[in-house]
């Protein structure tokens, strides 16, 4: 089992570096953006900015270095990784030539280091032996196969080539068949529910977390349980089988308690998972929003979860003797977190704020830390084990709502290898995606294509800053010392500043600001027709 690194050192490191220690900060005067905001990106669809927060005329706000490294390691302002933008034309050799090797378009990591030393021991041969060999993917070679080595901006912005997407919008609404188990014992385990329904009942795979035991977050009391099936017909068969058993005098039981099994729906599951979500009704797993009513403001929508709920989820683990239900069933808060991450409607980005996502992120970090400590101390080897730990980590890394930097924090907390992180869709140098609150790499995109675009953005924004007057350039360069240089001055182009306004931004507003900034930068960096 992997061990957690020094998580408690974050606050002191932030203070020493002069970085903010919370999500909300006092506002401060900032420079004007590099360019005035341009139009909506050409290839974006859907409305942005509609929802919890109205459009503001002021600058939107963010901390200078959001989501610090939870391992306790300080941020190192080393130069960004080198990436050659020189021309690499496609080979014109005969593909049937036995001595010709085509480019490896399936390479996961496009940078390979030649192994071994040359037979000669001269200084030149030693340098050559340790020089990294850049092997570009076929996609990148095709993209840059122009006389200048740069595609025109229309090609670069084409959806088939553009390597960034709005991460939370990649989540999809799923309408699986659902069965509800009522009157279950409060200490019921997930494995007992699966065994109760039977392995042949076509429940979703374990990796999809089909069992959702509802826990009241305020008291940690176990309520009912929902189980998801592949289809509605599968759920109907499971419910009907138990009804027939009851009719024949064989009452379904979990332990010594009779249990009711009934056909349910995604709407009921979502309603019980997110009880504080007012002003909506669930159409399957898709929320529909009621018109705002000024006469009864307490019934209006304010969020799918509250910060208090996430805080109480942590308290049930930190102080179990004050939560009798949690004390008897210590794994329940972790299972509640897994269900929350899996079923949260992240795709409704117009209605989710940065502050709400941060509350879920902080709860996830803290529960990972607490579970790791409990496993190390062997507090409860039956309920708090490595299997539960793996489920929590997998749910966090697969969550579409978290940024690449947030997921890098999770990976760092559990000493995840680079290969394991890549398997979860993480980019390389994810700890340098400091100001990307919505953008993530497009699933399936080649890593070197992502890094090529970032290199173009970095070099263009550096040229833009160097062209500014000395006073403005000096201020920007001083601010840049507090963050990673990997994306260049992308943060200045987006124009996030500090203050409560940033916390109230919706994820849709972040995506619009970042995609617009990328389009403006590429429009300046790349040629047109």
Short mmCIF file of C-alpha atoms in Angstrom, two decimals:
data_model
loop_
_atom_site.label_atom_id
_atom_site.label_comp_id
_atom_site.label_asym_id
_atom_site.label_seq_id
_atom_site.Cartn_x
_atom_site.Cartn_y
_atom_site.Cartn_z
CA UNK A 1 0.00 0.00 0.00
CA UNK A 2 1.33 3.38 -0.94
CA UNK A 3 2.04 5.92 1.75
CA UNK A 4 0.80 9.48 1.91
CA UNK A 5 3.39 12.23 1.77
CA UNK A 6 3.60 15.20 4.12
CA UNK A 7 0.20 16.75 3.48
CA UNK A 8 0.25 19.15 6.44
CA UNK A 9 3.18 21.19 5.11
CA UNK A 10 1.09 22.94 2.47
CA UNK A 11 0.05 25.92 4.57
CA UNK A 12 3.58 26.78 5.66
CA UNK A 13 4.92 26.49 2.11
CA UNK A 14 2.17 28.75 0.80
CA UNK A 15 2.95 31.33 3.44
CA UNK A 16 6.68 31.26 2.68
CA UNK A 17 6.04 31.63 -1.06
CA UNK A 18 3.58 34.44 -0.52
CA UNK A 19 0.76 32.40 -2.04
CA UNK A 20 -2.87 32.56 -0.95
CA UNK A 21 -3.98 29.95 1.57
CA UNK A 22 -7.67 29.79 0.69
CA UNK A 23 -9.87 29.96 -2.34
CA UNK A 24 -11.15 33.50 -1.71
CA UNK A 25 -8.78 36.43 -1.51
CA UNK A 26 -8.88 40.17 -1.25
CA UNK A 27 -9.07 41.86 -4.59
CA UNK A 28 -6.08 43.77 -5.86
CA UNK A 29 -5.46 46.05 -8.83
CA UNK A 30 -4.37 44.21 -11.95
CA UNK A 31 -3.13 45.03 -15.39
CA UNK A 32 -5.33 45.13 -18.41
CA UNK A 33 -5.35 41.92 -20.46
CA UNK A 34 -2.92 41.54 -23.31
CA UNK A 35 -5.76 42.10 -25.73
CA UNK A 36 -9.35 43.04 -25.25
CA UNK A 37 -11.67 40.01 -25.09
CA UNK A 38 -12.45 38.67 -28.50
CA UNK A 39 -15.46 36.82 -29.83
CA UNK A 40 -16.62 33.42 -28.74
CA UNK A 41 -14.32 30.65 -30.06
CA UNK A 42 -15.28 29.52 -33.53
CA UNK A 43 -15.85 25.90 -32.63
CA UNK A 44 -17.78 26.28 -29.38
CA UNK A 45 -21.42 25.37 -29.12
CA UNK A 46 -23.90 26.05 -26.36
CA UNK A 47 -24.52 29.03 -24.13
CA UNK A 48 -22.06 30.17 -21.51
CA UNK A 49 -22.38 32.35 -18.48
CA UNK A 50 -26.05 31.62 -17.84
CA UNK A 51 -26.85 30.32 -14.42
CA UNK A 52 -25.89 31.20 -10.89
CA UNK A 53 -23.81 34.28 -11.65
CA UNK A 54 -24.67 37.13 -13.95
CA UNK A 55 -22.08 38.62 -16.28
CA UNK A 56 -19.90 41.20 -14.57
CA UNK A 57 -18.17 44.13 -16.10
CA UNK A 58 -15.13 43.80 -13.83
CA UNK A 59 -12.25 41.40 -14.11
CA UNK A 60 -12.98 37.88 -12.95
CA UNK A 61 -10.78 36.65 -10.17
CA UNK A 62 -8.54 33.75 -9.21
CA UNK A 63 -5.68 33.00 -6.84
CA UNK A 64 -2.20 33.28 -8.26
CA UNK A 65 -1.35 29.65 -7.75
CA UNK A 66 -4.46 27.56 -7.22
CA UNK A 67 -4.41 24.03 -5.77
CA UNK A 68 -0.86 23.89 -4.37
CA UNK A 69 1.07 20.65 -4.37
CA UNK A 70 -0.44 18.60 -1.59
CA UNK A 71 2.74 16.60 -1.19
CA UNK A 72 4.28 19.54 0.59
CA UNK A 73 6.77 20.14 -2.20
CA UNK A 74 7.32 23.79 -3.17
CA UNK A 75 6.71 24.88 -6.72
CA UNK A 76 9.95 25.15 -8.66
CA UNK A 77 10.08 27.89 -11.26
CA UNK A 78 12.40 25.99 -13.56
CA UNK A 79 12.40 26.72 -17.30
CA UNK A 80 9.61 25.01 -19.21
CA UNK A 81 10.40 21.80 -21.08
CA UNK A 82 11.99 22.39 -24.45
CA UNK A 83 9.92 21.61 -27.48
CA UNK A 84 11.28 22.13 -30.97
CA UNK A 85 8.94 23.91 -33.34
CA UNK A 86 11.18 23.40 -36.35
CA UNK A 87 9.90 21.90 -39.58
CA UNK A 88 9.60 18.11 -39.60
CA UNK A 89 8.31 17.16 -43.07
CA UNK A 90 6.73 13.80 -43.69
CA UNK A 91 9.08 11.27 -45.20
CA UNK A 92 8.79 10.66 -48.92
CA UNK A 93 10.65 7.34 -48.83
CA UNK A 94 9.10 4.26 -50.36
CA UNK A 95 7.02 2.54 -47.71
CA UNK A 96 8.12 -0.80 -49.14
CA UNK A 97 11.79 -0.01 -48.54
CA UNK A 98 12.96 -2.70 -46.04
CA UNK A 99 15.27 -0.17 -44.39
CA UNK A 100 12.54 2.43 -43.90
CA UNK A 101 10.69 2.56 -40.55
CA UNK A 102 7.48 4.60 -40.46
CA UNK A 103 6.88 6.94 -37.52
CA UNK A 104 5.42 5.32 -34.44
CA UNK A 105 1.97 6.89 -34.38
CA UNK A 106 0.95 4.81 -31.38
CA UNK A 107 3.71 5.97 -29.08
CA UNK A 108 2.35 6.97 -25.70
CA UNK A 109 5.40 9.04 -24.75
CA UNK A 110 6.91 10.68 -27.83
CA UNK A 111 10.30 11.40 -26.26
CA UNK A 112 12.74 8.48 -26.20
CA UNK A 113 16.30 8.47 -24.88
CA UNK A 114 18.80 6.37 -26.79
CA UNK A 115 20.23 3.69 -24.55
CA UNK A 116 23.88 2.90 -23.93
CA UNK A 117 27.09 4.79 -24.66
CA UNK A 118 28.96 5.02 -27.92
CA UNK A 119 32.07 2.93 -28.33
CA UNK A 120 34.21 6.06 -28.46
CA UNK A 121 34.87 7.85 -25.18
CA UNK A 122 35.29 11.31 -26.66
CA UNK A 123 33.29 14.14 -25.15
CA UNK A 124 31.31 14.63 -28.35
CA UNK A 125 30.22 11.00 -28.50
CA UNK A 126 29.16 11.05 -24.84
CA UNK A 127 26.99 14.11 -25.42
CA UNK A 128 25.47 12.52 -28.50
CA UNK A 129 24.73 9.29 -26.62
CA UNK A 130 22.75 11.18 -23.96
CA UNK A 131 20.89 13.50 -26.33
CA UNK A 132 17.14 12.76 -26.29
CA UNK A 133 15.76 11.53 -29.58
CA UNK A 134 12.54 13.33 -30.47
CA UNK A 135 10.09 10.99 -32.13
CA UNK A 136 7.00 12.83 -33.24
CA UNK A 137 3.66 11.16 -33.66
CA UNK A 138 2.10 10.88 -37.09
CA UNK A 139 -0.62 13.34 -36.06
CA UNK A 140 1.89 16.04 -35.15
CA UNK A 141 3.96 15.44 -38.27
CA UNK A 142 0.84 15.80 -40.40
CA UNK A 143 -0.20 18.97 -38.57
CA UNK A 144 3.19 20.64 -39.06
CA UNK A 145 3.84 19.37 -42.59
CA UNK A 146 3.95 22.84 -44.12
CA UNK A 147 6.82 24.92 -45.56
CA UNK A 148 6.92 27.06 -42.41
CA UNK A 149 6.34 24.20 -39.98
CA UNK A 150 3.17 25.90 -38.71
CA UNK A 151 -0.40 25.10 -39.77
CA UNK A 152 -2.77 27.90 -40.64
CA UNK A 153 -4.97 28.97 -37.75
CA UNK A 154 -8.09 27.47 -39.35
CA UNK A 155 -6.43 24.05 -39.40
CA UNK A 156 -5.10 24.43 -35.86
CA UNK A 157 -8.56 25.35 -34.55
CA UNK A 158 -10.30 22.54 -36.42
CA UNK A 159 -11.97 20.18 -33.91
CA UNK A 160 -10.10 17.21 -35.38
CA UNK A 161 -6.76 18.84 -34.47
CA UNK A 162 -7.58 21.09 -31.50
CA UNK A 163 -6.26 19.22 -28.42
CA UNK A 164 -8.23 20.91 -25.61
CA UNK A 165 -11.79 20.36 -24.42
CA UNK A 166 -14.01 21.61 -21.64
CA UNK A 167 -13.36 18.89 -19.05
CA UNK A 168 -16.59 18.96 -17.00
CA UNK A 169 -18.70 18.85 -20.17
CA UNK A 170 -17.18 15.47 -21.01
CA UNK A 171 -19.34 13.94 -18.28
CA UNK A 172 -22.47 12.32 -19.65
CA UNK A 173 -25.91 11.67 -18.23
CA UNK A 174 -26.47 7.92 -17.83
CA UNK A 175 -29.92 6.38 -17.48
CA UNK A 176 -29.34 2.87 -16.19
CA UNK A 177 -32.01 0.69 -14.67
CA UNK A 178 -32.34 1.18 -10.90
CA UNK A 179 -33.60 -0.97 -8.04
CA UNK A 180 -34.18 0.44 -4.56
CA UNK A 181 -33.62 -1.50 -1.33
CA UNK A 182 -35.59 -0.08 1.59
CA UNK A 183 -35.27 -0.67 5.33
CA UNK A 184 -31.68 -1.94 5.11
CA UNK A 185 -29.56 -2.26 8.29
CA UNK A 186 -27.44 0.86 8.80
CA UNK A 187 -24.22 -1.22 8.85
CA UNK A 188 -24.98 -2.95 5.54
CA UNK A 189 -21.93 -3.47 3.37
CA UNK A 190 -21.66 -3.06 -0.37
CA UNK A 191 -20.63 -6.69 -0.82
CA UNK A 192 -23.70 -7.85 1.11
CA UNK A 193 -26.01 -5.95 -1.25
CA UNK A 194 -24.34 -7.43 -4.32
CA UNK A 195 -24.58 -10.93 -2.83
CA UNK A 196 -28.21 -10.28 -1.86
CA UNK A 197 -29.19 -9.45 -5.45
CA UNK A 198 -27.01 -12.18 -6.93
CA UNK A 199 -24.03 -12.03 -9.25
CA UNK A 200 -26.20 -13.14 -12.17
CA UNK A 201 -28.60 -10.21 -11.89
CA UNK A 202 -26.69 -8.12 -14.47
CA UNK A 203 -25.62 -5.35 -12.13
CA UNK A 204 -23.18 -2.84 -13.61
CA UNK A 205 -19.51 -3.76 -13.37
CA UNK A 206 -17.80 -3.09 -10.05
CA UNK A 207 -15.59 -0.47 -11.72
CA UNK A 208 -18.72 1.57 -12.48
CA UNK A 209 -19.73 1.68 -8.80
CA UNK A 210 -23.29 0.39 -9.20
CA UNK A 211 -24.19 0.37 -5.47
CA UNK A 212 -25.16 3.67 -3.85
CA UNK A 213 -25.93 3.44 -0.13
CA UNK A 214 -27.53 6.76 0.74
CA UNK A 215 -25.99 8.44 3.76
CA UNK A 216 -27.43 11.53 5.38
CA UNK A 217 -24.39 13.79 5.30
CA UNK A 218 -25.44 15.79 8.37
CA UNK A 219 -25.83 12.77 10.69
CA UNK A 220 -24.08 9.97 8.72
CA UNK A 221 -27.23 7.88 9.13
CA UNK A 222 -27.68 5.18 6.50
CA UNK A 223 -30.91 5.52 4.58
CA UNK A 224 -31.86 3.33 1.61
CA UNK A 225 -29.70 1.77 -1.07
CA UNK A 226 -29.89 1.99 -4.85
CA UNK A 227 -28.35 -0.46 -7.30
CA UNK A 228 -27.82 0.28 -10.99
CA UNK A 229 -28.35 -2.33 -13.71
CA UNK A 230 -27.34 -2.40 -17.36
CA UNK A 231 -30.91 -1.93 -18.61
CA UNK A 232 -34.35 -1.20 -17.24
CA UNK A 233 -35.40 -4.75 -18.15
CA UNK A 234 -32.60 -6.18 -15.98
CA UNK A 235 -33.75 -4.06 -13.05
CA UNK A 236 -37.36 -5.15 -13.56
CA UNK A 237 -36.35 -8.82 -13.53
CA UNK A 238 -34.41 -8.41 -10.28
CA UNK A 239 -37.32 -6.65 -8.56
CA UNK A 240 -39.85 -9.16 -9.87
CA UNK A 241 -37.81 -12.11 -8.62
CA UNK A 242 -37.86 -10.77 -5.06
CA UNK A 243 -41.58 -10.00 -5.29
CA UNK A 244 -42.25 -13.59 -6.30
CA UNK A 245 -40.14 -14.85 -3.40
CA UNK A 246 -42.18 -12.73 -0.99
CA UNK A 247 -45.43 -14.01 -2.48
CA UNK A 248 -44.22 -17.57 -1.94
CA UNK A 249 -43.42 -16.88 1.70
CA UNK A 250 -39.67 -16.41 1.28
CA UNK A 251 -39.14 -12.89 2.56
CA UNK A 252 -35.99 -11.14 1.35
CA UNK A 253 -33.64 -10.36 4.22
CA UNK A 254 -30.36 -8.57 4.75
CA UNK A 255 -28.99 -10.05 7.93
CA UNK A 256 -31.99 -10.49 10.21
CA UNK A 257 -33.99 -7.59 8.79
CA UNK A 258 -36.68 -7.94 6.11
CA UNK A 259 -35.85 -5.74 3.12
CA UNK A 260 -38.18 -4.28 0.52
CA UNK A 261 -37.00 -4.45 -3.08
CA UNK A 262 -38.74 -2.23 -5.61
CA UNK A 263 -38.16 -0.88 -9.08
CA UNK A 264 -36.96 2.72 -8.91
CA UNK A 265 -35.49 5.34 -11.25
CA UNK A 266 -32.48 7.55 -11.79
CA UNK A 267 -34.62 10.52 -10.75
CA UNK A 268 -35.21 9.06 -7.28
CA UNK A 269 -31.54 8.14 -6.95
CA UNK A 270 -30.37 11.65 -7.85
CA UNK A 271 -32.96 13.25 -5.57
CA UNK A 272 -31.75 11.23 -2.59
CA UNK A 273 -28.05 11.71 -3.42
CA UNK A 274 -28.40 15.50 -3.66
CA UNK A 275 -31.14 16.44 -1.18
CA UNK A 276 -30.16 20.12 -0.83
CA UNK A 277 -30.65 20.81 -4.54
CA UNK A 278 -33.80 22.95 -4.45
CA UNK A 279 -35.64 24.50 -7.35
CA UNK A 280 -35.13 21.55 -9.69
CA UNK A 281 -36.78 18.32 -10.66
CA UNK A 282 -34.96 15.32 -12.06
CA UNK A 283 -35.80 13.99 -15.50
CA UNK A 284 -33.93 10.73 -15.17
CA UNK A 285 -30.40 11.77 -14.19
CA UNK A 286 -30.80 15.11 -15.98
CA UNK A 287 -31.79 18.11 -13.81
CA UNK A 288 -34.44 20.53 -15.02
CA UNK A 289 -34.57 23.94 -13.38
CA UNK A 290 -37.71 25.65 -12.18
CA UNK A 291 -38.19 29.40 -12.71
CA UNK A 292 -36.79 31.49 -9.88
CA UNK A 293 -39.43 32.57 -7.39
CA UNK A 294 -38.75 35.78 -5.46
CA UNK A 295 -41.60 35.08 -3.05
CA UNK A 296 -39.92 31.89 -1.79
CA UNK A 297 -36.17 32.41 -2.26
CA UNK A 298 -35.34 29.43 -0.05
CA UNK A 299 -36.84 27.19 -2.72
CA UNK A 300 -34.62 28.55 -5.50
CA UNK A 301 -31.64 26.62 -6.80
CA UNK A 302 -28.36 27.41 -5.03
CA UNK A 303 -26.28 24.37 -5.90
CA UNK A 304 -26.30 20.60 -6.07
CA UNK A 305 -24.30 20.34 -2.85
CA UNK A 306 -23.35 22.73 -0.08
CA UNK A 307 -20.01 23.45 1.54
CA UNK A 308 -21.50 22.42 4.88
CA UNK A 309 -22.32 18.96 3.55
CA UNK A 310 -18.75 18.39 2.45
CA UNK A 311 -17.45 19.69 5.78
CA UNK A 312 -19.69 17.31 7.71
CA UNK A 313 -18.54 14.42 5.54
CA UNK A 314 -15.00 15.05 6.78
CA UNK A 315 -16.07 15.53 10.41
CA UNK A 316 -17.76 12.13 10.51
CA UNK A 317 -14.35 10.58 9.81
CA UNK A 318 -12.25 12.92 11.93
CA UNK A 319 -14.49 12.66 15.01
CA UNK A 320 -16.22 9.27 14.72
CA UNK A 321 -17.22 9.11 18.41
CA UNK A 322 -19.58 12.05 17.79
CA UNK A 323 -21.22 10.21 14.89
CA UNK A 324 -22.57 6.92 16.24
CA UNK A 325 -23.66 5.70 12.82
CA UNK A 326 -20.27 6.45 11.29
CA UNK A 327 -18.52 4.77 14.20
CA UNK A 328 -20.33 1.51 13.51
CA UNK A 329 -19.83 1.80 9.75
CA UNK A 330 -16.57 3.72 9.14
CA UNK A 331 -16.50 3.09 5.39
CA UNK A 332 -19.80 4.87 4.75
CA UNK A 333 -18.45 8.46 4.33
CA UNK A 334 -15.95 7.21 1.75
CA UNK A 335 -18.66 5.37 -0.15
CA UNK A 336 -20.79 8.51 -0.02
CA UNK A 337 -17.91 10.46 -1.58
CA UNK A 338 -17.55 7.87 -4.35
CA UNK A 339 -21.26 8.08 -5.19
CA UNK A 340 -21.09 11.89 -5.14
CA UNK A 341 -18.15 11.99 -7.56
CA UNK A 342 -19.65 9.40 -9.86
CA UNK A 343 -23.19 10.80 -10.08
CA UNK A 344 -22.58 14.54 -9.77
CA UNK A 345 -23.99 16.31 -12.88
CA UNK A 346 -20.71 17.94 -13.89
CA UNK A 347 -22.00 18.57 -17.41
CA UNK A 348 -24.32 21.29 -16.03
CA UNK A 349 -21.42 23.72 -16.00
CA UNK A 350 -23.65 26.80 -16.08
CA UNK A 351 -24.87 25.91 -12.58
CA UNK A 352 -21.66 24.80 -10.85
CA UNK A 353 -19.35 27.39 -9.33
CA UNK A 354 -15.64 27.28 -8.63
CA UNK A 355 -16.41 27.47 -4.91
CA UNK A 356 -18.70 24.43 -5.02
CA UNK A 357 -16.16 22.37 -6.93
CA UNK A 358 -13.45 23.43 -4.50
CA UNK A 359 -15.54 22.16 -1.57
CA UNK A 360 -15.74 18.73 -3.21
CA UNK A 361 -12.03 18.81 -4.05
CA UNK A 362 -11.00 19.68 -0.50
CA UNK A 363 -13.23 16.95 0.93
CA UNK A 364 -11.70 14.45 -1.48
CA UNK A 365 -8.15 15.43 -0.50
CA UNK A 366 -8.93 15.21 3.19
CA UNK A 367 -10.71 11.86 2.97
CA UNK A 368 -7.83 10.39 0.96
CA UNK A 369 -5.44 11.55 3.67
CA UNK A 370 -7.61 10.19 6.49
CA UNK A 371 -8.16 6.85 4.80
CA UNK A 372 -4.46 6.44 4.10
CA UNK A 373 -3.66 7.13 7.74
CA UNK A 374 -6.34 4.71 8.94
CA UNK A 375 -4.95 1.95 6.73
CA UNK A 376 -1.39 2.62 7.91
CA UNK A 377 -2.51 2.42 11.55
CA UNK A 378 -4.74 -0.61 10.84
CA UNK A 379 -7.70 1.05 12.54
CA UNK A 380 -10.20 -1.29 10.86
CA UNK A 381 -8.63 -3.84 8.54
CA UNK A 382 -12.04 -5.20 7.53
CA UNK A 383 -13.81 -2.02 6.46
CA UNK A 384 -10.94 0.42 5.85
CA UNK A 385 -8.69 -1.49 3.50
CA UNK A 386 -6.65 -1.08 0.34
CA UNK A 387 -9.61 -2.07 -1.83
CA UNK A 388 -11.65 0.88 -0.54
CA UNK A 389 -8.59 3.12 -0.95
CA UNK A 390 -8.25 2.11 -4.59
CA UNK A 391 -11.95 2.77 -5.21
CA UNK A 392 -11.69 6.28 -3.78
CA UNK A 393 -8.57 7.12 -5.82
CA UNK A 394 -10.11 5.72 -9.01
CA UNK A 395 -13.29 7.74 -8.51
CA UNK A 396 -11.27 10.92 -7.94
CA UNK A 397 -8.99 10.41 -10.95
CA UNK A 398 -11.92 9.56 -13.25
CA UNK A 399 -14.02 12.50 -12.09
CA UNK A 400 -14.62 14.87 -15.02
CA UNK A 401 -15.20 17.84 -12.74
CA UNK A 402 -11.65 18.04 -11.39
CA UNK A 403 -8.89 19.90 -13.20
CA UNK A 404 -5.64 18.30 -14.35
CA UNK A 405 -3.85 20.03 -11.48
CA UNK A 406 -6.33 18.70 -8.92
CA UNK A 407 -5.88 15.17 -10.22
CA UNK A 408 -2.12 15.66 -10.12
CA UNK A 409 -2.50 16.49 -6.43
CA UNK A 410 -4.34 13.20 -5.87
CA UNK A 411 -1.68 11.32 -7.82
CA UNK A 412 1.07 12.99 -5.80
CA UNK A 413 -0.63 12.18 -2.50
CA UNK A 414 -0.58 8.45 -3.26
CA UNK A 415 2.80 8.35 -5.06
CA UNK A 416 1.19 7.39 -8.35
CA UNK A 417 3.66 6.69 -11.14
CA UNK A 418 3.68 8.71 -14.35
CA UNK A 419 2.46 5.72 -16.33
CA UNK A 420 -0.48 5.25 -13.96
CA UNK A 421 -1.35 8.94 -14.18
CA UNK A 422 -1.25 8.81 -17.98
CA UNK A 423 -3.69 5.89 -17.90
CA UNK A 424 -6.22 8.25 -16.28
CA UNK A 425 -5.87 10.74 -19.15
CA UNK A 426 -3.48 13.09 -17.38
CA UNK A 427 -1.13 15.23 -19.48
CA UNK A 428 2.58 15.28 -18.89
CA UNK A 429 3.72 18.12 -16.60
CA UNK A 430 0.21 18.23 -15.11
CA UNK A 431 1.55 20.15 -12.11
CA UNK A 432 2.16 23.07 -14.50
CA UNK A 433 -1.50 23.32 -15.58
CA UNK A 434 -1.91 25.91 -12.86
CA UNK A 435 -4.47 28.29 -14.38
CA UNK A 436 -6.53 25.84 -16.43
CA UNK A 437 -9.80 25.59 -14.53
CA UNK A 438 -11.79 24.06 -17.39
CA UNK A 439 -9.39 23.00 -20.14
CA UNK A 440 -8.13 19.42 -20.20
CA UNK A 441 -6.49 17.36 -22.95
CA UNK A 442 -8.95 15.87 -25.39
CA UNK A 443 -9.36 12.13 -24.75
CA UNK A 444 -7.21 10.09 -27.11
CA UNK A 445 -5.09 13.02 -28.30
CA UNK A 446 -1.36 12.45 -28.72
CA UNK A 447 0.71 13.92 -25.93
CA UNK A 448 3.16 15.63 -28.26
CA UNK A 449 0.27 17.39 -30.04
CA UNK A 450 -0.88 18.83 -26.71
CA UNK A 451 2.64 19.94 -25.86
CA UNK A 452 3.16 21.49 -29.31
CA UNK A 453 0.08 23.69 -28.85
CA UNK A 454 1.25 24.68 -25.37
CA UNK A 455 4.68 25.56 -26.78
CA UNK A 456 3.06 27.81 -29.39
CA UNK A 457 0.96 29.49 -26.67
CA UNK A 458 3.99 29.90 -24.41
CA UNK A 459 6.22 31.45 -27.06
CA UNK A 460 3.53 33.76 -28.44
CA UNK A 461 2.54 35.11 -25.02
CA UNK A 462 6.20 35.66 -24.18
CA UNK A 463 6.59 37.71 -27.35
CA UNK A 464 3.45 39.66 -26.45
CA UNK A 465 4.79 40.51 -23.00
CA UNK A 466 8.21 41.51 -24.34
CA UNK A 467 6.49 43.92 -26.73
CA UNK A 468 4.72 45.75 -23.91
CA UNK A 469 6.01 48.95 -22.29
CA UNK A 470 8.73 48.44 -19.71
CA UNK A 471 6.51 49.28 -16.72
CA UNK A 472 3.77 46.80 -17.65
CA UNK A 473 6.30 44.16 -18.64
CA UNK A 474 8.11 44.42 -15.32
CA UNK A 475 4.91 43.94 -13.33
CA UNK A 476 3.91 40.91 -15.39
CA UNK A 477 7.36 39.37 -15.05
CA UNK A 478 7.23 39.83 -11.28
CA UNK A 479 3.84 38.14 -11.12
CA UNK A 480 5.11 35.30 -13.31
CA UNK A 481 7.70 34.40 -10.66
CA UNK A 482 4.89 33.01 -8.49
CA UNK A 483 3.59 30.49 -11.00
CA UNK A 484 4.77 27.90 -13.50
CA UNK A 485 6.22 29.21 -16.80
CA UNK A 486 5.07 26.14 -18.74
CA UNK A 487 2.04 27.89 -20.29
CA UNK A 488 3.89 31.19 -20.63
CA UNK A 489 1.69 34.20 -19.90
CA UNK A 490 -1.56 32.42 -20.68
CA UNK A 491 -2.88 33.52 -17.28
CA UNK A 492 -2.44 37.17 -18.26
CA UNK A 493 -4.34 36.62 -21.51
CA UNK A 494 -7.27 35.01 -19.69
CA UNK A 495 -7.36 37.87 -17.20
CA UNK A 496 -8.31 36.06 -13.98
CA UNK A 497 -7.60 38.17 -10.91
CA UNK A 498 -8.08 37.66 -7.17
CA UNK A 499 -11.15 37.99 -5.02
CA UNK A 500 -14.59 36.55 -4.26
CA UNK A 501 -15.69 37.07 -7.86
CA UNK A 502 -13.54 34.16 -8.92
CA UNK A 503 -15.16 31.82 -6.41
CA UNK A 504 -18.59 32.69 -7.81
CA UNK A 505 -17.65 32.05 -11.43
CA UNK A 506 -19.34 29.11 -13.08
CA UNK A 507 -17.34 26.40 -14.78
CA UNK A 508 -18.97 27.46 -18.05
CA UNK A 509 -17.59 30.98 -17.65
CA UNK A 510 -14.11 29.57 -17.02
CA UNK A 511 -14.30 27.41 -20.12
CA UNK A 512 -15.45 30.34 -22.25
CA UNK A 513 -12.65 32.58 -20.97
CA UNK A 514 -9.93 29.96 -21.48
CA UNK A 515 -11.03 28.75 -24.91
CA UNK A 516 -11.39 32.35 -26.07
CA UNK A 517 -7.87 33.10 -24.82
CA UNK A 518 -6.44 30.08 -26.65
CA UNK A 519 -8.13 31.14 -29.88
CA UNK A 520 -6.84 34.70 -29.62
CA UNK A 521 -3.28 33.54 -28.95
CA UNK A 522 -3.27 31.05 -31.82
CA UNK A 523 -4.75 33.68 -34.13
CA UNK A 524 -1.74 35.89 -33.43
CA UNK A 525 0.82 33.08 -33.56
CA UNK A 526 -0.26 31.19 -36.68
CA UNK A 527 -0.72 32.35 -40.28
CA UNK A 528 -4.06 32.59 -42.03
CA UNK A 529 -5.03 31.84 -45.61
#
